[in-house]
């Protein structure tokens, strides 16, 4: 949902701003990440690595929205590519964690 909202901003189909995008603690993944108590997850190397790329997804997304709304569309798309790259890292870490815990 977060990436959908960002995409709508970057396509000019939303009147939302970067401030309307949740932080990496406020989104569904962030809420889950911050609430995990089970050691099987907390001590997993992939879980520990997850925070940085997840933070970067949100950081670059907010930056992309700000740049787009400020008229810098090329720079906004460059930031969006960084969102995509960090997002791929997040998905990969989650997949590896699921595979090794199961």
PDB file of N, CA and C in Angstrom, residues 33-83:
ATOM      1  N   UNK A  33       8.037  -5.478  12.612  1.00  0.00           N
ATOM      2  CA  UNK A  33       9.456  -5.553  12.956  1.00  0.00           C
ATOM      3  C   UNK A  33       9.692  -5.069  14.388  1.00  0.00           C
ATOM      4  N   UNK A  34       9.086  -3.953  14.727  1.00  0.00           N
ATOM      5  CA  UNK A  34       9.288  -3.367  16.058  1.00  0.00           C
ATOM      6  C   UNK A  34       8.618  -4.170  17.167  1.00  0.00           C
ATOM      7  N   UNK A  35       7.644  -5.004  16.832  1.00  0.00           N
ATOM      8  CA  UNK A  35       6.898  -5.739  17.856  1.00  0.00           C
ATOM      9  C   UNK A  35       7.384  -7.174  18.064  1.00  0.00           C
ATOM     10  N   UNK A  36       8.255  -7.662  17.184  1.00  0.00           N
ATOM     11  CA  UNK A  36       8.707  -9.053  17.283  1.00  0.00           C
ATOM     12  C   UNK A  36       9.468  -9.272  18.583  1.00  0.00           C
ATOM     13  N   UNK A  37       9.065 -10.296  19.312  1.00  0.00           N
ATOM     14  CA  UNK A  37       9.717 -10.651  20.574  1.00  0.00           C
ATOM     15  C   UNK A  37      10.417 -12.007  20.482  1.00  0.00           C
ATOM     16  N   UNK A  38       9.965 -12.859  19.566  1.00  0.00           N
ATOM     17  CA  UNK A  38      10.478 -14.223  19.465  1.00  0.00           C
ATOM     18  C   UNK A  38      11.952 -14.223  19.049  1.00  0.00           C
ATOM     19  N   UNK A  39      12.762 -14.927  19.813  1.00  0.00           N
ATOM     20  CA  UNK A  39      14.205 -14.949  19.556  1.00  0.00           C
ATOM     21  C   UNK A  39      14.557 -15.610  18.226  1.00  0.00           C
ATOM     22  N   UNK A  40      13.712 -16.553  17.769  1.00  0.00           N
ATOM     23  CA  UNK A  40      13.990 -17.202  16.493  1.00  0.00           C
ATOM     24  C   UNK A  40      14.041 -16.161  15.359  1.00  0.00           C
ATOM     25  N   UNK A  41      13.273 -15.100  15.468  1.00  0.00           N
ATOM     26  CA  UNK A  41      13.308 -14.002  14.496  1.00  0.00           C
ATOM     27  C   UNK A  41      14.352 -12.955  14.868  1.00  0.00           C
ATOM     28  N   UNK A  42      14.300 -12.479  16.099  1.00  0.00           N
ATOM     29  CA  UNK A  42      15.164 -11.377  16.528  1.00  0.00           C
ATOM     30  C   UNK A  42      16.645 -11.706  16.371  1.00  0.00           C
ATOM     31  N   UNK A  43      17.008 -12.965  16.559  1.00  0.00           N
ATOM     32  CA  UNK A  43      18.410 -13.358  16.475  1.00  0.00           C
ATOM     33  C   UNK A  43      18.828 -13.803  15.079  1.00  0.00           C
ATOM     34  N   UNK A  44      17.893 -13.833  14.160  1.00  0.00           N
ATOM     35  CA  UNK A  44      18.202 -14.268  12.789  1.00  0.00           C
ATOM     36  C   UNK A  44      18.994 -13.171  12.073  1.00  0.00           C
ATOM     37  N   UNK A  45      20.079 -13.528  11.391  1.00  0.00           N
ATOM     38  CA  UNK A  45      20.892 -12.519  10.694  1.00  0.00           C
ATOM     39  C   UNK A  45      20.086 -11.677   9.700  1.00  0.00           C
ATOM     40  N   UNK A  46      19.152 -12.290   8.995  1.00  0.00           N
ATOM     41  CA  UNK A  46      18.350 -11.539   8.020  1.00  0.00           C
ATOM     42  C   UNK A  46      17.449 -10.528   8.705  1.00  0.00           C
ATOM     43  N   UNK A  47      16.931 -10.878   9.873  1.00  0.00           N
ATOM     44  CA  UNK A  47      16.084  -9.950  10.624  1.00  0.00           C
ATOM     45  C   UNK A  47      16.904  -8.726  11.014  1.00  0.00           C
ATOM     46  N   UNK A  48      18.115  -8.979  11.474  1.00  0.00           N
ATOM     47  CA  UNK A  48      18.984  -7.871  11.890  1.00  0.00           C
ATOM     48  C   UNK A  48      19.358  -6.973  10.710  1.00  0.00           C
ATOM     49  N   UNK A  49      19.524  -7.573   9.534  1.00  0.00           N
ATOM     50  CA  UNK A  49      19.887  -6.811   8.329  1.00  0.00           C
ATOM     51  C   UNK A  49      18.714  -6.048   7.736  1.00  0.00           C
ATOM     52  N   UNK A  50      17.523  -6.402   8.100  1.00  0.00           N
ATOM     53  CA  UNK A  50      16.306  -5.867   7.483  1.00  0.00           C
ATOM     54  C   UNK A  50      16.084  -4.385   7.752  1.00  0.00           C
ATOM     55  N   UNK A  51      16.475  -3.913   8.908  1.00  0.00           N
ATOM     56  CA  UNK A  51      16.143  -2.537   9.286  1.00  0.00           C
ATOM     57  C   UNK A  51      16.721  -1.490   8.326  1.00  0.00           C
ATOM     58  N   UNK A  52      17.971  -1.648   7.927  1.00  0.00           N
ATOM     59  CA  UNK A  52      18.587  -0.624   7.071  1.00  0.00           C
ATOM     60  C   UNK A  52      17.923  -0.494   5.703  1.00  0.00           C
ATOM     61  N   UNK A  53      17.772  -1.579   4.930  1.00  0.00           N
ATOM     62  CA  UNK A  53      17.119  -1.376   3.633  1.00  0.00           C
ATOM     63  C   UNK A  53      15.667  -0.924   3.773  1.00  0.00           C
ATOM     64  N   UNK A  54      14.993  -1.360   4.830  1.00  0.00           N
ATOM     65  CA  UNK A  54      13.609  -0.917   5.043  1.00  0.00           C
ATOM     66  C   UNK A  54      13.570   0.589   5.319  1.00  0.00           C
ATOM     67  N   UNK A  55      14.491   1.070   6.125  1.00  0.00           N
ATOM     68  CA  UNK A  55      14.585   2.513   6.391  1.00  0.00           C
ATOM     69  C   UNK A  55      14.863   3.269   5.097  1.00  0.00           C
ATOM     70  N   UNK A  56      15.748   2.716   4.241  1.00  0.00           N
ATOM     71  CA  UNK A  56      16.080   3.373   2.977  1.00  0.00           C
ATOM     72  C   UNK A  56      14.888   3.430   2.024  1.00  0.00           C
ATOM     73  N   UNK A  57      14.043   2.402   2.027  1.00  0.00           N
ATOM     74  CA  UNK A  57      12.828   2.437   1.191  1.00  0.00           C
ATOM     75  C   UNK A  57      12.045   3.702   1.516  1.00  0.00           C
ATOM     76  N   UNK A  58      11.815   3.927   2.784  1.00  0.00           N
ATOM     77  CA  UNK A  58      11.012   5.075   3.207  1.00  0.00           C
ATOM     78  C   UNK A  58      11.753   6.400   2.992  1.00  0.00           C
ATOM     79  N   UNK A  59      13.032   6.421   3.290  1.00  0.00           N
ATOM     80  CA  UNK A  59      13.826   7.642   3.109  1.00  0.00           C
ATOM     81  C   UNK A  59      13.828   8.083   1.649  1.00  0.00           C
ATOM     82  N   UNK A  60      14.134   7.167   0.753  1.00  0.00           N
ATOM     83  CA  UNK A  60      14.188   7.517  -0.673  1.00  0.00           C
ATOM     84  C   UNK A  60      12.793   7.787  -1.234  1.00  0.00           C
ATOM     85  N   UNK A  61      11.785   7.110  -0.710  1.00  0.00           N
ATOM     86  CA  UNK A  61      10.417   7.357  -1.162  1.00  0.00           C
ATOM     87  C   UNK A  61       9.953   8.764  -0.824  1.00  0.00           C
ATOM     88  N   UNK A  62      10.209   9.166   0.412  1.00  0.00           N
ATOM     89  CA  UNK A  62       9.829  10.531   0.812  1.00  0.00           C
ATOM     90  C   UNK A  62      10.605  11.563  -0.001  1.00  0.00           C
ATOM     91  N   UNK A  63      11.873  11.282  -0.238  1.00  0.00           N
ATOM     92  CA  UNK A  63      12.691  12.175  -1.051  1.00  0.00           C
ATOM     93  C   UNK A  63      12.158  12.254  -2.478  1.00  0.00           C
ATOM     94  N   UNK A  64      11.782  11.115  -3.052  1.00  0.00           N
ATOM     95  CA  UNK A  64      11.226  11.101  -4.407  1.00  0.00           C
ATOM     96  C   UNK A  64       9.959  11.932  -4.489  1.00  0.00           C
ATOM     97  N   UNK A  65       9.084  11.788  -3.502  1.00  0.00           N
ATOM     98  CA  UNK A  65       7.839  12.562  -3.487  1.00  0.00           C
ATOM     99  C   UNK A  65       8.132  14.052  -3.391  1.00  0.00           C
ATOM    100  N   UNK A  66       9.042  14.436  -2.508  1.00  0.00           N
ATOM    101  CA  UNK A  66       9.401  15.850  -2.360  1.00  0.00           C
ATOM    102  C   UNK A  66       9.971  16.413  -3.662  1.00  0.00           C
ATOM    103  N   UNK A  67      10.867  15.657  -4.281  1.00  0.00           N
ATOM    104  CA  UNK A  67      11.480  16.112  -5.527  1.00  0.00           C
ATOM    105  C   UNK A  67      10.444  16.251  -6.637  1.00  0.00           C
ATOM    106  N   UNK A  68       9.569  15.265  -6.769  1.00  0.00           N
ATOM    107  CA  UNK A  68       8.539  15.314  -7.798  1.00  0.00           C
ATOM    108  C   UNK A  68       7.631  16.517  -7.595  1.00  0.00           C
ATOM    109  N   UNK A  69       7.187  16.697  -6.376  1.00  0.00           N
ATOM    110  CA  UNK A  69       6.269  17.811  -6.090  1.00  0.00           C
ATOM    111  C   UNK A  69       6.958  19.160  -6.223  1.00  0.00           C
ATOM    112  N   UNK A  70       8.290  19.155  -6.116  1.00  0.00           N
ATOM    113  CA  UNK A  70       9.061  20.376  -6.316  1.00  0.00           C
ATOM    114  C   UNK A  70       9.435  20.611  -7.767  1.00  0.00           C
ATOM    115  N   UNK A  71       9.011  19.712  -8.652  1.00  0.00           N
ATOM    116  CA  UNK A  71       9.253  19.892 -10.080  1.00  0.00           C
ATOM    117  C   UNK A  71      10.491  19.193 -10.622  1.00  0.00           C
ATOM    118  N   UNK A  72      11.206  18.475  -9.767  1.00  0.00           N
ATOM    119  CA  UNK A  72      12.426  17.786 -10.203  1.00  0.00           C
ATOM    120  C   UNK A  72      12.115  16.329 -10.525  1.00  0.00           C
ATOM    121  N   UNK A  73      11.497  16.118 -11.648  1.00  0.00           N
ATOM    122  CA  UNK A  73      10.999  14.782 -11.985  1.00  0.00           C
ATOM    123  C   UNK A  73      12.102  13.776 -12.269  1.00  0.00           C
ATOM    124  N   UNK A  74      13.171  14.181 -12.914  1.00  0.00           N
ATOM    125  CA  UNK A  74      14.267  13.257 -13.201  1.00  0.00           C
ATOM    126  C   UNK A  74      14.900  12.805 -11.889  1.00  0.00           C
ATOM    127  N   UNK A  75      15.169  13.736 -10.990  1.00  0.00           N
ATOM    128  CA  UNK A  75      15.751  13.392  -9.688  1.00  0.00           C
ATOM    129  C   UNK A  75      14.790  12.527  -8.882  1.00  0.00           C
ATOM    130  N   UNK A  76      13.498  12.793  -9.009  1.00  0.00           N
ATOM    131  CA  UNK A  76      12.495  11.987  -8.303  1.00  0.00           C
ATOM    132  C   UNK A  76      12.539  10.541  -8.780  1.00  0.00           C
ATOM    133  N   UNK A  77      12.680  10.343 -10.085  1.00  0.00           N
ATOM    134  CA  UNK A  77      12.740   8.983 -10.618  1.00  0.00           C
ATOM    135  C   UNK A  77      14.027   8.275 -10.201  1.00  0.00           C
ATOM    136  N   UNK A  78      15.104   9.028 -10.066  1.00  0.00           N
ATOM    137  CA  UNK A  78      16.353   8.442  -9.575  1.00  0.00           C
ATOM    138  C   UNK A  78      16.172   7.961  -8.130  1.00  0.00           C
ATOM    139  N   UNK A  79      15.496   8.740  -7.333  1.00  0.00           N
ATOM    140  CA  UNK A  79      15.208   8.330  -5.957  1.00  0.00           C
ATOM    141  C   UNK A  79      14.270   7.129  -5.933  1.00  0.00           C
ATOM    142  N   UNK A  80      13.305   7.107  -6.848  1.00  0.00           N
ATOM    143  CA  UNK A  80      12.389   5.981  -6.896  1.00  0.00           C
ATOM    144  C   UNK A  80      13.134   4.693  -7.239  1.00  0.00           C
ATOM    145  N   UNK A  81      14.138   4.770  -8.092  1.00  0.00           N
ATOM    146  CA  UNK A  81      14.938   3.574  -8.396  1.00  0.00           C
ATOM    147  C   UNK A  81      15.647   3.084  -7.134  1.00  0.00           C
ATOM    148  N   UNK A  82      16.064   4.008  -6.276  1.00  0.00           N
ATOM    149  CA  UNK A  82      16.681   3.616  -5.000  1.00  0.00           C
ATOM    150  C   UNK A  82      15.651   2.951  -4.085  1.00  0.00           C
ATOM    151  N   UNK A  83      14.406   3.409  -4.167  1.00  0.00           N
ATOM    152  CA  UNK A  83      13.319   2.747  -3.428  1.00  0.00           C
ATOM    153  C   UNK A  83      13.197   1.310  -3.910  1.00  0.00           C
TER     154      UNK A  83
END
